[in-house]
XYZ file of C-alpha atoms in Angstrom:
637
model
C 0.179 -35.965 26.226
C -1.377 -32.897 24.465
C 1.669 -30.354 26.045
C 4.185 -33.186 24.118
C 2.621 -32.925 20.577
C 3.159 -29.933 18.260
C 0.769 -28.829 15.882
C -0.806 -30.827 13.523
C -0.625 -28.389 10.885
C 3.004 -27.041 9.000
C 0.755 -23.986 8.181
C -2.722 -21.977 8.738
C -2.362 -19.269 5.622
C -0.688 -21.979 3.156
C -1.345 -25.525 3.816
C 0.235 -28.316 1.940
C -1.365 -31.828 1.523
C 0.194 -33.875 4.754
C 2.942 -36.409 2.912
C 2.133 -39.719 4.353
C 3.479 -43.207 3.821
C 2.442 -45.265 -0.026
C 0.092 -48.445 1.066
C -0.674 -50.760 -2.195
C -4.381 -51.840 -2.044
C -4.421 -54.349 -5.296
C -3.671 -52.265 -8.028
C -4.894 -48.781 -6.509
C -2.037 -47.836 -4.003
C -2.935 -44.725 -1.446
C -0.941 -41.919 -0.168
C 2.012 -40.099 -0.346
C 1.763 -38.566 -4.279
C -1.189 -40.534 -5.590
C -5.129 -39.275 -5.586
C -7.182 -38.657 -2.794
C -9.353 -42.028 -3.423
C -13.057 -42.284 -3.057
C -14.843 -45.603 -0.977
C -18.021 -46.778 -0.327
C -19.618 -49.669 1.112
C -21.942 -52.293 -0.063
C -25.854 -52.905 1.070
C -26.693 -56.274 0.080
C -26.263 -59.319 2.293
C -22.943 -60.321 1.491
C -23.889 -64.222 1.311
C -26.393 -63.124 -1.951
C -23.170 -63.448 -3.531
C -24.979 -62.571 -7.277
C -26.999 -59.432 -5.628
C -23.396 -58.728 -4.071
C -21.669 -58.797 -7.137
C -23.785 -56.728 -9.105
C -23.586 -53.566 -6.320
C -19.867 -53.912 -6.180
C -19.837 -53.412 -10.223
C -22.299 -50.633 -10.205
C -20.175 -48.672 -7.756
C -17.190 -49.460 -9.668
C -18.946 -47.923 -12.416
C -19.482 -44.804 -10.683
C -15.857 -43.986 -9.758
C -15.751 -45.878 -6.284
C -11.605 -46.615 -5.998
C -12.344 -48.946 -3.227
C -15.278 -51.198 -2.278
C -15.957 -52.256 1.135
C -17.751 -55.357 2.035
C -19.291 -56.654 5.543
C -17.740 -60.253 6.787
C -19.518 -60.653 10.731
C -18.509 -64.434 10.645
C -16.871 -66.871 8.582
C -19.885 -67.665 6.316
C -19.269 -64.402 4.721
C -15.598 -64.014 5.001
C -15.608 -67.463 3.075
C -17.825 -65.587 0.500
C -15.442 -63.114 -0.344
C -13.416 -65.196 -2.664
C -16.535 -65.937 -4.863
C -17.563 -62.430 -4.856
C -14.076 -61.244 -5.909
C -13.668 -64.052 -8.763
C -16.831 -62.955 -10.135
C -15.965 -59.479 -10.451
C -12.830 -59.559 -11.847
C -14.141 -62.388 -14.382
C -16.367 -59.683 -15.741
C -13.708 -57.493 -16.071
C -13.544 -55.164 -12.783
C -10.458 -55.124 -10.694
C -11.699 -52.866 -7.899
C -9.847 -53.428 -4.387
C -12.269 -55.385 -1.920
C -12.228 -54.289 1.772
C -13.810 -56.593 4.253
C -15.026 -54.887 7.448
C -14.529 -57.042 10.364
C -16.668 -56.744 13.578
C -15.833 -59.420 17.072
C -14.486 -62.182 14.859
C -10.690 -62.343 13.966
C -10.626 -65.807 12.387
C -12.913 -63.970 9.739
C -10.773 -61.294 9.683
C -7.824 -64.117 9.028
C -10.037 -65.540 6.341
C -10.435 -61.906 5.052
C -6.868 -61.529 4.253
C -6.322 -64.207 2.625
C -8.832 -63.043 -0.316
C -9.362 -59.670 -0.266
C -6.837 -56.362 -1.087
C -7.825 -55.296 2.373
C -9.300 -55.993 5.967
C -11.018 -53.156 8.014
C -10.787 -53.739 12.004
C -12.031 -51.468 14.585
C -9.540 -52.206 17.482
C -12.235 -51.296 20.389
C -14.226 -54.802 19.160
C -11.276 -56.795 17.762
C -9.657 -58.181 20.958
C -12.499 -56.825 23.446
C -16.123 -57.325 24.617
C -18.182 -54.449 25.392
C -19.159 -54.556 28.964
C -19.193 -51.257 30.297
C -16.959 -51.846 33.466
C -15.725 -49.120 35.392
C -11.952 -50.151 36.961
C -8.631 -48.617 37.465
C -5.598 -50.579 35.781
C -2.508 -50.955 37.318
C 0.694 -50.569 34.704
C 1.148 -53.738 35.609
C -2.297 -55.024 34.340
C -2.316 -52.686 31.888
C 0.717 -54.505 29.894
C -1.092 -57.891 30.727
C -3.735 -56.366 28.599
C -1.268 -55.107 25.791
C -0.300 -58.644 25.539
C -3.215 -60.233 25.353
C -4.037 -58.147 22.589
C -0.906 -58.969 20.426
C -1.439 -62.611 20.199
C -4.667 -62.103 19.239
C -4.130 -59.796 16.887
C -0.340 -60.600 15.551
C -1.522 -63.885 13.307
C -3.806 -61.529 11.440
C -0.784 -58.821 10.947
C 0.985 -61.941 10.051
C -1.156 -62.832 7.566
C -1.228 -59.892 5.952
C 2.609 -59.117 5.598
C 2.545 -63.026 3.631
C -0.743 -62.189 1.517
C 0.029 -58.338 0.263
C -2.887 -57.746 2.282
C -3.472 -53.548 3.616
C -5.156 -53.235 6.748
C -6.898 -50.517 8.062
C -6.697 -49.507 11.602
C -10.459 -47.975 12.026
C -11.162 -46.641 15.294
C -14.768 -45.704 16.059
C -15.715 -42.889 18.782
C -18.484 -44.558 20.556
C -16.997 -48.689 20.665
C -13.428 -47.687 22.391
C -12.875 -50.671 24.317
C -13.677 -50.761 28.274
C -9.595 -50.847 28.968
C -9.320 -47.135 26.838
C -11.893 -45.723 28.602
C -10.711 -46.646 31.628
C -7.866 -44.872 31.166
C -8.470 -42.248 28.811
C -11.906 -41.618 28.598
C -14.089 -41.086 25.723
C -11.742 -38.890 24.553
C -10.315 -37.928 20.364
C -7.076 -38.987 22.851
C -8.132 -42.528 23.482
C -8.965 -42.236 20.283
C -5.935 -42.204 18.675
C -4.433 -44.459 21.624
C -6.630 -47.252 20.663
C -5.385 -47.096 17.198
C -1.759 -46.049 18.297
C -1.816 -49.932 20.201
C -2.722 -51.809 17.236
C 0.100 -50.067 14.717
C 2.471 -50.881 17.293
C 2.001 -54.604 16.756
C 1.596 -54.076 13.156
C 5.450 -52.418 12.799
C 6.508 -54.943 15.673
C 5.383 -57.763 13.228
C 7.815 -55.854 10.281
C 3.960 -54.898 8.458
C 3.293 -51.256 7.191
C 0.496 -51.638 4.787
C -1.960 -49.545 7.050
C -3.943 -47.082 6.757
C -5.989 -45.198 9.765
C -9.231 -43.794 10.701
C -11.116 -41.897 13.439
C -14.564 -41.616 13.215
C -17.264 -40.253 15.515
C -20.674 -38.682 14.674
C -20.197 -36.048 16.088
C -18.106 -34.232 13.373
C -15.994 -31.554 15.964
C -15.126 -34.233 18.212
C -14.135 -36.753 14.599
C -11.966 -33.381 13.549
C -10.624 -33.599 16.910
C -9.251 -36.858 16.772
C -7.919 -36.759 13.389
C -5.653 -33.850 14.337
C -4.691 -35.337 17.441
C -3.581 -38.453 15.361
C -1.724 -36.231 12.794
C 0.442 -35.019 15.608
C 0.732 -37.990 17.040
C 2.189 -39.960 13.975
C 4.638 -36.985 13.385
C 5.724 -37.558 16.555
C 5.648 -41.101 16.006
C 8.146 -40.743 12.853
C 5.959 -42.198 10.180
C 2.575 -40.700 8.756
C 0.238 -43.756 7.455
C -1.984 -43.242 5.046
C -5.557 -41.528 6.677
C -9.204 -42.505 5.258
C -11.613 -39.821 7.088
C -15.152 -40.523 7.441
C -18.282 -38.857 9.943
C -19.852 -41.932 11.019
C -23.558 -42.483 10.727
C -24.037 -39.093 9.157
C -27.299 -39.839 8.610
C -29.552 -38.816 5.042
C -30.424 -35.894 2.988
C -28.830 -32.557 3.310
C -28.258 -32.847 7.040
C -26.123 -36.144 6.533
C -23.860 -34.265 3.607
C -23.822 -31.232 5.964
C -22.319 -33.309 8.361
C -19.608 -35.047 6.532
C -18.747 -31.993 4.296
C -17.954 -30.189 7.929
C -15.832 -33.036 9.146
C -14.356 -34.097 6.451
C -13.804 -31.211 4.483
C -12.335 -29.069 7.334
C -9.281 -31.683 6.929
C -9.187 -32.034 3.913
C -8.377 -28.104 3.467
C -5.737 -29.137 5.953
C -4.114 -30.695 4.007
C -5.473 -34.019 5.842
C -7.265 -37.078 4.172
C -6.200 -39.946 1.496
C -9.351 -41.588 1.239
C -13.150 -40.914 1.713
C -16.267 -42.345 2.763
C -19.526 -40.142 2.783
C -21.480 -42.794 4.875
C -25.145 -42.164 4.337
C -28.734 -43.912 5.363
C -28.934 -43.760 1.212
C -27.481 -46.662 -1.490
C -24.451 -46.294 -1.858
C -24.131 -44.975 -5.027
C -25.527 -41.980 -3.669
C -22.021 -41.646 -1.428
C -19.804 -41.373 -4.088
C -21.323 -37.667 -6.038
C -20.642 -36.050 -2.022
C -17.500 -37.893 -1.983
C -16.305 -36.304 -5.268
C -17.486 -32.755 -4.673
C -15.791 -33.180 -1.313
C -12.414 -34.253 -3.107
C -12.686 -32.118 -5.901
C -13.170 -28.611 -3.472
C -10.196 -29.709 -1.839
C -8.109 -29.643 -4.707
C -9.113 -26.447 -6.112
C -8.809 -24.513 -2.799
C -6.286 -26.079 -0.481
C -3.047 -24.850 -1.454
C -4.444 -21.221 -2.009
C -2.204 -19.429 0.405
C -2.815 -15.980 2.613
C -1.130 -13.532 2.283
C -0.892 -12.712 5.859
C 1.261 -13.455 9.184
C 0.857 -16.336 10.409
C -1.611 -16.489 13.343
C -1.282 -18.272 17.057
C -3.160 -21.261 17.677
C -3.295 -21.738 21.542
C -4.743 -25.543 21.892
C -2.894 -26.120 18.501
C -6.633 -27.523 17.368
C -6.001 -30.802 19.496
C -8.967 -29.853 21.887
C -12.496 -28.168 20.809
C -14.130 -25.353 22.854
C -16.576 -23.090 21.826
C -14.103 -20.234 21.321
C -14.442 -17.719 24.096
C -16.182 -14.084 23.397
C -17.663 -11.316 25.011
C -21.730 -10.783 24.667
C -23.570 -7.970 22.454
C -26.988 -8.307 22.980
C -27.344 -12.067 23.565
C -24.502 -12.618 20.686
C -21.308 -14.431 21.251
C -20.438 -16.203 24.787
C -21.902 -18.611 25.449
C -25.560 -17.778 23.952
C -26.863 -20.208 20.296
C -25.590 -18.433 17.247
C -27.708 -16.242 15.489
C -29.068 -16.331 11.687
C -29.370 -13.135 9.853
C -31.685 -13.014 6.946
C -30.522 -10.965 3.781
C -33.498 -9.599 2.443
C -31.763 -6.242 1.231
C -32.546 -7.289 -2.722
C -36.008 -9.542 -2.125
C -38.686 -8.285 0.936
C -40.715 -10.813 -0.631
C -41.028 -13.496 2.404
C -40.300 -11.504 5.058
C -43.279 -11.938 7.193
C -43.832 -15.188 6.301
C -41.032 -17.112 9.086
C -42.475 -19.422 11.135
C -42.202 -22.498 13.287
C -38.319 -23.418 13.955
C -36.782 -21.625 10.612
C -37.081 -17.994 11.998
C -34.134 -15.567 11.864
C -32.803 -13.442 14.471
C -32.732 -10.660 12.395
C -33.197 -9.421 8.710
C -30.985 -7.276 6.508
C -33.150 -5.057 4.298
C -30.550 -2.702 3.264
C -32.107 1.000 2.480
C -35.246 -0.258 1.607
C -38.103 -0.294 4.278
C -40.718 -2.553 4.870
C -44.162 -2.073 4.642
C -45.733 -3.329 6.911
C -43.136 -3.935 9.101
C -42.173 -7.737 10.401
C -41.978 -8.417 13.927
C -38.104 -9.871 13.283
C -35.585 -7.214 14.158
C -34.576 -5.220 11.269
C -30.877 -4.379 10.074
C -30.856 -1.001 8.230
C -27.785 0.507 5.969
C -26.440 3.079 8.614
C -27.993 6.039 6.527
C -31.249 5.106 6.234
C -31.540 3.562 9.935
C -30.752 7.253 11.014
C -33.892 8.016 9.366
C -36.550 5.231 9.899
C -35.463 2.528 12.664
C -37.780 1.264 14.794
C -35.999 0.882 18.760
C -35.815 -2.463 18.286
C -33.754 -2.095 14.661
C -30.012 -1.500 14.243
C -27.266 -0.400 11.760
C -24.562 -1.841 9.785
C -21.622 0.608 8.812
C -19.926 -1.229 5.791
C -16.192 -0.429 6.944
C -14.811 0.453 10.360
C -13.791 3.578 9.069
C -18.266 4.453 8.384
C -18.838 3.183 12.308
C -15.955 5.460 13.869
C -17.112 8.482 11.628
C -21.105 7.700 12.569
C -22.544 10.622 14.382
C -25.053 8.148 15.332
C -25.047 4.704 16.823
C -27.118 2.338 18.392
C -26.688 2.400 22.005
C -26.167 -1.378 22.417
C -25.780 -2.894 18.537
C -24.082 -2.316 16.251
C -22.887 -4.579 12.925
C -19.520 -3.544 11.335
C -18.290 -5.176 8.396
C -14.776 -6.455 9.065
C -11.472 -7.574 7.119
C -8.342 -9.254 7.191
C -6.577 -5.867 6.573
C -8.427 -4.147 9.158
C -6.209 -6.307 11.589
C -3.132 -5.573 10.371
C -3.684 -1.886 11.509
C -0.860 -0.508 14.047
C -4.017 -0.331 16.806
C -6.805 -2.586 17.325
C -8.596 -1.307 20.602
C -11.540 -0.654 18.422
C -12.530 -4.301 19.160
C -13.314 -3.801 22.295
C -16.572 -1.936 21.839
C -18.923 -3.357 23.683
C -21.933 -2.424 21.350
C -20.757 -3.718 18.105
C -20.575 -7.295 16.466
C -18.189 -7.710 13.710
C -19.329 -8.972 10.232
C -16.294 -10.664 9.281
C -16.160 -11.570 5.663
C -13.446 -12.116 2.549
C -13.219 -11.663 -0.759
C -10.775 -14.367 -1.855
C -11.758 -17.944 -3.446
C -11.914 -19.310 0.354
C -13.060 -17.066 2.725
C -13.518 -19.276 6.109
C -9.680 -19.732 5.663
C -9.434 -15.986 6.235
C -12.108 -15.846 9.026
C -10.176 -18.305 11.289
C -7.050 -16.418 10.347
C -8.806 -13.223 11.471
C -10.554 -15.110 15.113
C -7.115 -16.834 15.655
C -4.979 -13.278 14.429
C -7.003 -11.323 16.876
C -7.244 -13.407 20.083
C -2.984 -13.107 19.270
C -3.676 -9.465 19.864
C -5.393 -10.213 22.863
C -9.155 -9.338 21.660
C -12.215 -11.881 20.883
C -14.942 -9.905 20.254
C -17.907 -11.829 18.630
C -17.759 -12.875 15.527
C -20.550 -12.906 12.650
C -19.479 -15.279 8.951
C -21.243 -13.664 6.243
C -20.731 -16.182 2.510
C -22.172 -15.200 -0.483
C -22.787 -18.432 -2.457
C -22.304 -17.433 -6.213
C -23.634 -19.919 -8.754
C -20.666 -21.554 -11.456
C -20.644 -19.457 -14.309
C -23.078 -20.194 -17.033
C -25.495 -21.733 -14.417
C -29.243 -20.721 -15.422
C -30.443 -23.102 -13.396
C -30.293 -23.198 -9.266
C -28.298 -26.009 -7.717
C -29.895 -28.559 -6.075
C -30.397 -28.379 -2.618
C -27.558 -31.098 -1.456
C -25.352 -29.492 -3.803
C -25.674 -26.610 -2.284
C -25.732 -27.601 1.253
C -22.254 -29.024 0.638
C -20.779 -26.389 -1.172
C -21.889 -24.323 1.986
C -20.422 -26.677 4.681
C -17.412 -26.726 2.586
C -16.493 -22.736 2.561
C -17.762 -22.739 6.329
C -15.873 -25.487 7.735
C -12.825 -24.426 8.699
C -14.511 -21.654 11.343
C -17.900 -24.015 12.063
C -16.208 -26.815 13.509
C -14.178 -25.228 15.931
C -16.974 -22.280 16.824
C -14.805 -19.535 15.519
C -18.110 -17.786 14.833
C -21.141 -16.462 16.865
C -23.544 -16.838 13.420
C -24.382 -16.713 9.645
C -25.315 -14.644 7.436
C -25.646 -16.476 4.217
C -26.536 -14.809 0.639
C -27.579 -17.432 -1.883
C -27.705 -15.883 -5.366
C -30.957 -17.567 -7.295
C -32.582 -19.028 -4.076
C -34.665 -16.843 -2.084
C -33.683 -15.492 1.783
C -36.083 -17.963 3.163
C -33.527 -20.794 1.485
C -30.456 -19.571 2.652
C -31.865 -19.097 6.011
C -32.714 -22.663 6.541
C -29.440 -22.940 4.843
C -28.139 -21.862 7.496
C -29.810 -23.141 10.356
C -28.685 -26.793 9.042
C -25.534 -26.008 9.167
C -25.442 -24.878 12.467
C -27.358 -27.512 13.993
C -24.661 -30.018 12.195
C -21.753 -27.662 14.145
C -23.690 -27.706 16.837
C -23.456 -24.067 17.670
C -27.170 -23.741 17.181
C -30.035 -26.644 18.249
C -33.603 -26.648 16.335
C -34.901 -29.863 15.926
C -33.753 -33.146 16.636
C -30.535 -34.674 15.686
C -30.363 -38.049 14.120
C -27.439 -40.438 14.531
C -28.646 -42.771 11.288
C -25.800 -45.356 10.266
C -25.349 -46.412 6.786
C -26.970 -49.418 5.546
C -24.616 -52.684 4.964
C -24.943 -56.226 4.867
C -25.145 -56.454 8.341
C -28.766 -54.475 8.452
C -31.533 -55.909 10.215
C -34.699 -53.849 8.717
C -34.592 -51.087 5.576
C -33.216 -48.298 6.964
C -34.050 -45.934 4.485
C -37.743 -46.329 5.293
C -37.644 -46.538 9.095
C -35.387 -43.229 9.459
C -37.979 -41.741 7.345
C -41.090 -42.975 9.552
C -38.894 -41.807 12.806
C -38.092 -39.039 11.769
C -41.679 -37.760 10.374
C -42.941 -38.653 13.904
C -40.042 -37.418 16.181
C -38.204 -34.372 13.909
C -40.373 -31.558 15.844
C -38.578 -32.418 19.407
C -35.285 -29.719 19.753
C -32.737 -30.905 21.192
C -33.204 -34.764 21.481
C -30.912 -37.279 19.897
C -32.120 -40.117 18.270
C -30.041 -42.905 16.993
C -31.047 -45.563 14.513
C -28.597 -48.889 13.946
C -29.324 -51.180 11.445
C -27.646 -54.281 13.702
C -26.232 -54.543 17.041
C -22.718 -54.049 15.963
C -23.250 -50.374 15.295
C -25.152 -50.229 18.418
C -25.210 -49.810 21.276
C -21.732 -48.310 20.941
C -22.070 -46.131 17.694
C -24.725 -44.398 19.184
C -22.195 -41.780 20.686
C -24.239 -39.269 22.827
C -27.486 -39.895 21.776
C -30.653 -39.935 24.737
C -32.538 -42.334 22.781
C -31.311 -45.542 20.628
C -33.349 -48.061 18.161
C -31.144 -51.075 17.011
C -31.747 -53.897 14.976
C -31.743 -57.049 17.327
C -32.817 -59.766 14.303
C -34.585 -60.473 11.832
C -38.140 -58.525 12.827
C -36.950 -57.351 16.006
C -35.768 -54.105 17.726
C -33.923 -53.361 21.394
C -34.646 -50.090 22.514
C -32.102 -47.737 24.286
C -31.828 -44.998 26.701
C -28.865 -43.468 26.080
C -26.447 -46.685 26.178
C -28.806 -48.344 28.285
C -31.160 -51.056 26.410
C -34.674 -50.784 28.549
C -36.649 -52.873 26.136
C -35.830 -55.997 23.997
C -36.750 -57.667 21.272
C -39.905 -55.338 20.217
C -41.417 -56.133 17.140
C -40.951 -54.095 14.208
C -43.758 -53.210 13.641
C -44.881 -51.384 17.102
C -40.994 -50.403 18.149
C -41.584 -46.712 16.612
C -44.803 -46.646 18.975
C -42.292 -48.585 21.596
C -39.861 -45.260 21.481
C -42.419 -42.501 21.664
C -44.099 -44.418 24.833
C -40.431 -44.188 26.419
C -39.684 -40.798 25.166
C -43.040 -39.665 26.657
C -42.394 -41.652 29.912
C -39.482 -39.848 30.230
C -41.361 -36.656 30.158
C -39.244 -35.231 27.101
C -42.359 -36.052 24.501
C -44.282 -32.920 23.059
C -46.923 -32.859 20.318
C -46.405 -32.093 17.259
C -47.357 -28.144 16.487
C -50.075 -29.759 14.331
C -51.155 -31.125 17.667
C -50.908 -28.929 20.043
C -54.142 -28.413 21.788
C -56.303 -25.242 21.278
């Protein structure tokens, strides 16, 4: 399928916004020339119809365009009525979107009172059982068929009721048939949703809208692209709502929706939004807007440069192929240089997982000297390196003219316009790593122009993203920390999630190194192009959750955060689980009221644990699975 699409992009140096198709959603209608619009989700139970109400006004009040309720059965899809009455009675006339989970009378309900129904096609007509068969064609249509009679009265309903419908396909619930057949693939993906909008334009019905989400965000960028190309090809563009699913809280959840989402919405990609964090949801909507509002001030800032080659067309993600300096590039973590060239205060204070690779110190020299590696201005590295310490030349033209280089590393600052030179075997070196940076209001934009520009030319040396994050004018005051980790992820994600680069380098003006070097090691971690800790798959609370999940996160994470490498995810219900979990080794999931199943991987070894000892339920199993370590604090002797 991927050799029939062409590229989901019209342009890599001067994107447009993707037209798509107008969908009404009460009175605020989506796509084509109308506002990217901004959605969150409710907490509250949704039968506490009063408690319900309330939330749904409060994140009217701050700016949400589109309100999104759970329905799991009829009880609350009967609700829905009563909660929409009483919010347009007190004078708010923001679209409701019930989210539909197993049960499509509810979602037939749903559309009957609400602007909008939310189904995820891999639970809609399907149980989860984890089956492992081959289809025949034959069986295959059966299966088709099946689906469109249970899914055409709810199309049906729609098309008479003015009701939208969103088509929302989550990464880890595809349905056994899709898996089957595709695999857990952005391609099944997009098949799975490709299925349902069939019926839908069989039925005559093309109020839809589409998602792809995953928590992973390279593998949710993935599928959104494939699905781009696959509705061009398809004729019609529906309107897309982009999302990382179960992002998680704090910096590292906005890290990892400004990456996914973001990176398409520089594409020119996205109509609506949903930050989905383990916060309330009034926290969402601030990311949402920052995302939104970024987009709009840098996406249709155009290059002034050829336009580059993009082999895979960004319908498949690899970890872009380079030659190794020194443990850089190929297939070796990413690296995190510390710029300590205007502060030395810090540097031998690293410790524990937040240690860079090296440290930029400019001409000045340390004293004493740290045991991290040492970058040096060329000039005065010729005078005081240590063996160990290396040079950067700030132009191509300094490193060719050196009389003196490092015999195995070297860092060369590199530009757009160094690649439009007549001859480029200079990249070839094998000593030198290029520092590839930009001066223009979006410099990623130009560092995938200049990865993609020069693998065209036939050369992929390892690459090194060096941002300097410059506070907004009039700005005595440093940014908070979120704000700042998404203004980060959002100048980086067009080359982090489709590992474009082999490191950061990250200045932070007003923060010291020591900030912008944990800076930088969360945003890796999010990409994925550099593992320190453990990674939390943490859904957003809704209606549906079992236990707070705000607290619990916290406890698990305070007690699990110091083991690299291991996935943990927490779901607030069994709906999100055992299927949202994606990837992750280990899984805790609401089972009812007090009561937790444990997984292992999407395996559930023990059920119905109490609440209160299921955290000391999933250390026992981690350690019984020989991946536990102590805590540093414990760690004997």
């Amino acid at each position: 399928m991927l050799a029939e699409l062409k590229a989901y992009y019209t342009s890599l140096v001067a994107p447009k916004r993707l037209p798509t198709r107008v969908v009404s959603i009460g009175d605020v209608p989506v796509g084509g020339p109308h506002p990217i619009r901004l959605q969150t989700m409710t907490t509250t139970d949704t039968l506490d119809i009063s408690a319900t109400v309330a939330q749904v006004i409060r994140l009217a009040e701050a700016g949400a365009d589109y309100v999104r309720l759970t329905a799991p059965s009829l009880k609350e899809a009967e609700a829905l009525g009563e909660i929409k009455k009483r919010v347009w009675a007190a004078g708010y006339r923001v679209p409701l979107v019930a989210d539909i989970h197993y049960t499509p009378r509810a979602a037939e309900i749903a559309a009957r009172l609400v602007e909008k129904v939310r189904i995820n096609p891999g639970n809609y007509a399907d149980k989860k059982r984890f089956e492992q068969r081959t289809y025949t064609d034959a069986e295959y249509q059966a299966e088709l068929e099946r689906i469109y009679e249970r899914f055409a009265p709810l199309v049906r309903l729609c098309k008479e009721y003015g009701t939208a419908l969103r088509i929302g396909v989550n990464h880890g619930s595809l349905s056994d048939r899709i898996l089957n057949r595709y695999g857990d693939t952005p391609e099944g993906m997009v098949e799975s949703a490709m299925e349902f909008l069939r019926i839908c334009e069989a039925e005559g019905f093309y109020q839809v809208v589409i998602s792809m989400k995953a928590s992973n965000p390279a593998v949710m960028v993935a599928a959104y692209r494939h699905l781009v190309a696959r509705l061009k090809a398809h004729g019609t563009v529906y309107p897309i709502h982009l999302g990382v699913t179960e992002a998680g809280d704090g910096s590292d959840g906005r890290i990892k929706s400004a990456l996914g989402i973001e990176s398409l919405l520089l594409d020119g990609i996205g109509d609506t939004v949903r930050v989905s964090l383990t916060e309330p949801p009034e926290n969402e909507l601030p990311t949402c807007r920052a995302l939104v509002s970024f987009a709009e001030r840098h996406r249709d800032l155009a290059l002034d440069l050829p336009e580059p080659a993009w082999p895979t067309e960004g319908l498949t993600y690899q970890r872009w192929a380079t030659h190794s300096v020194e443990g850089i590039g190929a297939t070796h973590p990413a690296v995190v240089i510390a710029d300590h060239s205007q502060n030395l205060h810090g540097l031998h204070l690293y410790g524990g997982e937040i240690v860079p690779d090296f440290a930029f110190v400019g001409k000045a020299v340390p004293n004493p000297l740290p045991t991290i590696r040492l970058i040096y201005e060329a000039s005065t590295w010729e005078k005081v390196a240590r063996p160990q310490d290396t040079p950067y030349f700030s132009s191509v033209e300094a490193w060719q003219q050196a009389s003196l280089r490092h015999p195995t590393l070297n860092w060369v600052r590199l530009t757009p316009a160094d690649l439009l030179r007549e001859r480029l075997e200079f990249l070839e070196d094998s000593t030198v790593v290029w520092v590839v940076e930009s001066e223009g209001p979006l410099p990623a934009r130009a560092l995938r122009w200049m990865r993609l520009y020069a693998a065209q030319k036939g050369y992929t040396p390892p690459f090194i993203a060096r941002l300097t994050l410059v506070p907004p004018e009039k700005s005595p005051e440093p940014r908070p920390a979120h704000a700042l980790a998404v203004e980060a992820a959002c100048h980086l994600s067009p080359v982090l999630i489709d590992g474009f680069v082999e490191g950061l380098w990250l200045v932070v003006q007003q923060r010291p190194p020591a900030a912008a070097v944990r800076l930088a090691f969360d945003l890796l971690q999010a990409a994925r192009l550099r593992i320190v800790r453990t990674d939390y798959i943490a859904c957003p609370s809704c209606g549906r959750t079992l236990f707070n999940l705000e607290e619990v996160t916290a406890r698990i994470r305070a007690r699990t955060s110091h083991l690299k490498g291991l996935k943990i995810a927490i779901m607030g219900c069994i709906v999100n689980g055992p299927g949202e979990m994606a990837d992750a080794d280990y899984g805790y999931v609401g089972a009812g009221p007090g009561t937790i199943h444990l997984y292992r991987g999407k395996e559930i070894v023990r059920k119905n644990v109490r609440e209160d000892e299921a955290l000391e339920a999933l250390i026992e199993l981690i350690q019984a699975d020989g991946r536990w370590t102590p805590p540093p604090e414990e760690t004997p002797g």
